[in-house]
mmCIF file of C-alpha atoms in Angstrom:
data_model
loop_
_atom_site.group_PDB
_atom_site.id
_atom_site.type_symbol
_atom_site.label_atom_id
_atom_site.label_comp_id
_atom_site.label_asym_id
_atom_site.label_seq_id
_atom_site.Cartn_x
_atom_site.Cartn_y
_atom_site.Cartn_z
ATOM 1 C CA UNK A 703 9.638 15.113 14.654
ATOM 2 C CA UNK A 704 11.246 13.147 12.232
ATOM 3 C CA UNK A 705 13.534 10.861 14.498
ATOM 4 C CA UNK A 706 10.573 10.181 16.341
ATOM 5 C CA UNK A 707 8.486 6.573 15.521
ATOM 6 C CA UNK A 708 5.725 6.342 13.547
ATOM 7 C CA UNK A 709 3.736 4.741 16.385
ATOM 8 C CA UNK A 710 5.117 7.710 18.746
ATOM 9 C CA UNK A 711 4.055 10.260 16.111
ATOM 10 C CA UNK A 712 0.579 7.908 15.951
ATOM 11 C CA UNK A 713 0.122 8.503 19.130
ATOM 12 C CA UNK A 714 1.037 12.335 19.224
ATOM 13 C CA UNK A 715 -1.596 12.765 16.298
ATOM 14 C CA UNK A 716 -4.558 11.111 18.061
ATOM 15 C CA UNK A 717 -3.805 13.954 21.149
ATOM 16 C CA UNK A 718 -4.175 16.259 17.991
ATOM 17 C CA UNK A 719 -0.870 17.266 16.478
ATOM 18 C CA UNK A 720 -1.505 17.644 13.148
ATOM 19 C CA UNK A 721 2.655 17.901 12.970
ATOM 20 C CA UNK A 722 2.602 14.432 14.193
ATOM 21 C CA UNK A 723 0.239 13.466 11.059
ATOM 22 C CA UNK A 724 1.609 15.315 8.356
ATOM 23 C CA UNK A 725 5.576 13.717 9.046
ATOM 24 C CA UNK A 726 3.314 10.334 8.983
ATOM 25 C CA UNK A 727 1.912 11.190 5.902
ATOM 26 C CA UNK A 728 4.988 12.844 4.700
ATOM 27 C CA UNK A 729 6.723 9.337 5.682
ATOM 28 C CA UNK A 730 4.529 7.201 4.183
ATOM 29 C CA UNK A 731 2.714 8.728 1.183
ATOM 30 C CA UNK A 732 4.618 7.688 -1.706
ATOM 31 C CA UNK A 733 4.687 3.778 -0.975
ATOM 32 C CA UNK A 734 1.423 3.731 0.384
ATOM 33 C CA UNK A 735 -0.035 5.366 -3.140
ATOM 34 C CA UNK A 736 2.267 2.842 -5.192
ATOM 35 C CA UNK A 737 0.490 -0.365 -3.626
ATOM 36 C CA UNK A 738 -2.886 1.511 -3.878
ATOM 37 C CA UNK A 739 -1.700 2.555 -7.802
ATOM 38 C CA UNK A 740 -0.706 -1.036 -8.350
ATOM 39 C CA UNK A 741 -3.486 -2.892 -6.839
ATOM 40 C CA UNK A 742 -5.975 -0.595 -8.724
ATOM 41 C CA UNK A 743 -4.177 -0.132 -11.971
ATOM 42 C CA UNK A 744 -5.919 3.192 -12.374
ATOM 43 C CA UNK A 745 -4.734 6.586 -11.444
ATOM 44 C CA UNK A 746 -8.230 8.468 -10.627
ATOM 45 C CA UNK A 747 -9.212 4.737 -8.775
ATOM 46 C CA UNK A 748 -6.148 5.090 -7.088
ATOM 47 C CA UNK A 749 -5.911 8.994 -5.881
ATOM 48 C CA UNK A 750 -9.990 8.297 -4.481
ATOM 49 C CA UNK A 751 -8.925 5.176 -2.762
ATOM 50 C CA UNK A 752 -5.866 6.459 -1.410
ATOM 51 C CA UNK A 753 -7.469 9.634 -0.105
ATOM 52 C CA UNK A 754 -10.051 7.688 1.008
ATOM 53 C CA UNK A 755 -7.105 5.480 3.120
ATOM 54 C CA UNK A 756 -6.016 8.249 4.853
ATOM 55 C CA UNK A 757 -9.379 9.662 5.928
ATOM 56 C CA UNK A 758 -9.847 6.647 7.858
ATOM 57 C CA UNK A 759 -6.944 6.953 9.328
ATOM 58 C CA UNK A 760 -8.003 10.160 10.621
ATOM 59 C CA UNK A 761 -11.239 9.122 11.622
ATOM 60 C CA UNK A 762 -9.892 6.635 13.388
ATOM 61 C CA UNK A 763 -6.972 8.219 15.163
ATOM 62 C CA UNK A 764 -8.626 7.302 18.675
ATOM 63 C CA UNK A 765 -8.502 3.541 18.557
ATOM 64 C CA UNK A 766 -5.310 3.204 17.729
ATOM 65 C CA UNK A 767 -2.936 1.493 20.077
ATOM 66 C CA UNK A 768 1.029 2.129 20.191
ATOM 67 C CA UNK A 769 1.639 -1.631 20.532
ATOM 68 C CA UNK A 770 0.136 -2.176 17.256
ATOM 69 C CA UNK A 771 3.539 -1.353 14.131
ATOM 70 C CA UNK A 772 1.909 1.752 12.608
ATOM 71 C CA UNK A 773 2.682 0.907 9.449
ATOM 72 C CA UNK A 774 1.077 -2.730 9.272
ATOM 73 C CA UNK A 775 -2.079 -0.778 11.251
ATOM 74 C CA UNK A 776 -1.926 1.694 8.192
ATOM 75 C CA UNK A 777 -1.751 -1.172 5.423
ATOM 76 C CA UNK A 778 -4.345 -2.390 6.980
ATOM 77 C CA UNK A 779 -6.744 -0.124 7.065
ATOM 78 C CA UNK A 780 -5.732 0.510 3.022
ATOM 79 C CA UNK A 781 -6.229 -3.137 2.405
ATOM 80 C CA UNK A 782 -9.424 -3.095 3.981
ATOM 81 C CA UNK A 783 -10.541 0.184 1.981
ATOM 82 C CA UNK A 784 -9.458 -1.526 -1.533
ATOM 83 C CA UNK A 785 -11.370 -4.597 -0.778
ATOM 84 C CA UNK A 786 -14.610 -2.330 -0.036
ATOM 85 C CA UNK A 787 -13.569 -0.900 -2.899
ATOM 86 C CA UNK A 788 -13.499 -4.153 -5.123
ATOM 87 C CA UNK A 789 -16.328 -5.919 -3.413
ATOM 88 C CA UNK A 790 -18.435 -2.618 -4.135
ATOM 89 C CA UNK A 791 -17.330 -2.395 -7.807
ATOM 90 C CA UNK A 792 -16.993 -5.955 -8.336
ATOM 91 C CA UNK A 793 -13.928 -4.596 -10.434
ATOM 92 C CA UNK A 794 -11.232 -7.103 -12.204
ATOM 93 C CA UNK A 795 -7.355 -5.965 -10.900
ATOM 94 C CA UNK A 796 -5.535 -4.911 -13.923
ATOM 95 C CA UNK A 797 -2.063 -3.459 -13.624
ATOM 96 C CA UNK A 798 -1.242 0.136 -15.259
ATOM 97 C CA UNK A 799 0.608 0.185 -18.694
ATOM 98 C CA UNK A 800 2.391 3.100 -18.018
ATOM 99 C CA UNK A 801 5.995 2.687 -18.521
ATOM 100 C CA UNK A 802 8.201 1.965 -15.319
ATOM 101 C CA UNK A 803 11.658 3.207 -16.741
ATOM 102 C CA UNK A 804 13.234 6.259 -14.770
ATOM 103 C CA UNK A 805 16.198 7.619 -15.701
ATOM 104 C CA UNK A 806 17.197 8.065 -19.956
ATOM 105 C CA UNK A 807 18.325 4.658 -21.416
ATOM 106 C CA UNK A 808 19.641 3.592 -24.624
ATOM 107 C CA UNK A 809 17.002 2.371 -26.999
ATOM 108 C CA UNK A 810 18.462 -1.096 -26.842
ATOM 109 C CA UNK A 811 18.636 -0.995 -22.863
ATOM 110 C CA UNK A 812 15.156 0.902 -22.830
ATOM 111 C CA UNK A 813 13.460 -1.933 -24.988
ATOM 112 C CA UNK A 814 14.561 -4.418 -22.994
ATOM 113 C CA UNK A 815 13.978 -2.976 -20.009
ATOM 114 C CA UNK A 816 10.255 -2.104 -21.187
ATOM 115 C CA UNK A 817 10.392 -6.199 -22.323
ATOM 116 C CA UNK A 818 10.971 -7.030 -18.541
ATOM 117 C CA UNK A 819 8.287 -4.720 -17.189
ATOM 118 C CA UNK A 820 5.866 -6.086 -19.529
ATOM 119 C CA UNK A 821 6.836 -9.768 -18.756
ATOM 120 C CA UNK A 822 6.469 -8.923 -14.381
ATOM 121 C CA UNK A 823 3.201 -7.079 -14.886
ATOM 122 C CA UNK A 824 1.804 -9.876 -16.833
ATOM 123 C CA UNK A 825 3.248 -12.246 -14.121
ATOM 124 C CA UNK A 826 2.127 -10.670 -11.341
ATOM 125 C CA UNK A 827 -1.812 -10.339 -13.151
ATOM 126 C CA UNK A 828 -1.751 -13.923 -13.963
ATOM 127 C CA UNK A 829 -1.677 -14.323 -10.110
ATOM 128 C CA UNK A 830 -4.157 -15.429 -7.411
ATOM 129 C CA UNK A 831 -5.504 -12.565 -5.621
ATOM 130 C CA UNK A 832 -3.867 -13.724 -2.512
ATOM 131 C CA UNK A 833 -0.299 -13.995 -4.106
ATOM 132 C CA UNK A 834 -0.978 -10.653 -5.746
ATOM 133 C CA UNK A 835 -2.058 -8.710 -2.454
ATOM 134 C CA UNK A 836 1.162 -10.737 -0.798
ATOM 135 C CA UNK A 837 3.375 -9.618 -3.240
ATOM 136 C CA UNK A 838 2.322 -5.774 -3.376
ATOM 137 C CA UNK A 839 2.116 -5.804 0.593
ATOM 138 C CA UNK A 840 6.179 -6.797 0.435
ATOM 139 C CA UNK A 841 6.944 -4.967 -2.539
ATOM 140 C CA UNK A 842 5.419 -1.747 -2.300
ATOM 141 C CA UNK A 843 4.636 -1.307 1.475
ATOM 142 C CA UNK A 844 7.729 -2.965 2.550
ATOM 143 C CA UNK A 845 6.386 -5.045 4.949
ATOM 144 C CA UNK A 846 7.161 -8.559 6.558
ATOM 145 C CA UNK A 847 5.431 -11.708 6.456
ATOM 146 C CA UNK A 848 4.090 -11.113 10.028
ATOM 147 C CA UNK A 849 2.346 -7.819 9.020
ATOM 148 C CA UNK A 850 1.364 -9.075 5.814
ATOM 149 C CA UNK A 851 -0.504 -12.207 7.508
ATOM 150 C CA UNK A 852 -2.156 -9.557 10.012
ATOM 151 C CA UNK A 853 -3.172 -7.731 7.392
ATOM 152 C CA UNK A 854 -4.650 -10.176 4.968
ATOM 153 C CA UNK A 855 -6.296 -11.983 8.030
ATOM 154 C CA UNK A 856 -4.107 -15.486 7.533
ATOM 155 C CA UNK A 857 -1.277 -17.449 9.490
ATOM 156 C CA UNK A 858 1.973 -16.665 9.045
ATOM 157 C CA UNK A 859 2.602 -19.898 7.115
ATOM 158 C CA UNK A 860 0.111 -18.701 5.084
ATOM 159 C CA UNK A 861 1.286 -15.428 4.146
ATOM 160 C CA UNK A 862 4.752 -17.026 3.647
ATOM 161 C CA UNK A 863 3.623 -19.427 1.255
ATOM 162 C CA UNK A 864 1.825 -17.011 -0.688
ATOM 163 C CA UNK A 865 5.099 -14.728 -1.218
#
């Protein structure tokens, strides 16, 4: 199953292989939680949303349509939940302050390091919401300027501009 496409495996799910869904999932869990992590800046916010992402993915399985890229028909549907999400909560985006550093450093490498995390995060908050969902579409999801414009609703240009 895993040399198979997503959109192959997409379609294989909505006949009800739940071996089709869980090499999806499998395939796309960990970025898909980053840009939910990053958009929500919360952990528990995050796991509900992202949980919440995949049920409607399940539920809806059956309208999907192979010429559709899974993956911007995925971010989509995420997208769509956060914004429920935010338009629910009416909730401000703040980014986590967890520490991004893998790996063991030096202290003077660490520091500095930790100096340049703080300086992006508080780049990317002091953005427009547009530039931010943009940025964490290409960034974390991986995704081009086509899918991000499909899934933020816009033009290409648009979308382009805003990266």
């Amino acid at each position: 199953m895993r040399e198979r496409s997503d959109e192959t495996l997409m379609t294989a799910f909505a006949g009800g292989s739940m071996e089709a869904f869980e090499c999806l999932y499998e395939r796309h869990r960990v970025a898909l939680y980053r840009y939910v992590l990053k958009k929500t800046g919360h952990s528990a916010t995050a796991n509900d949303l992202f949980q919440g992402a995949w049920e409607k993915v399940i539920k809806a399985r059956g309208k999907y349509r192979p010429a559709v890229p899974f993956r911007a028909w995925l971010y989509r549907i995420t997208y769509n939940h956060v914004m429920d999400y935010f338009r629910q909560a009416q909730h401000t985006v703040e980014l986590p302050t967890d520490k991004l550093a893998s790996g063991e450093p030096g202290p003077e490498s660490q520091v500095a390091s930790e100096a340049r995390a703080d300086r992006l995060k508080t780049a990317i908050g002091k953005l427009p919401a547009e530039q931010k969902d943009a940025l964490l579409l290409k960034l974390e999801g991986g995704l081009g300027i086509d899918e991000i414009a499909a899934i933020t609703g816009v033009k290409r240009e648009t979308a382009k501009s805003r990266l």
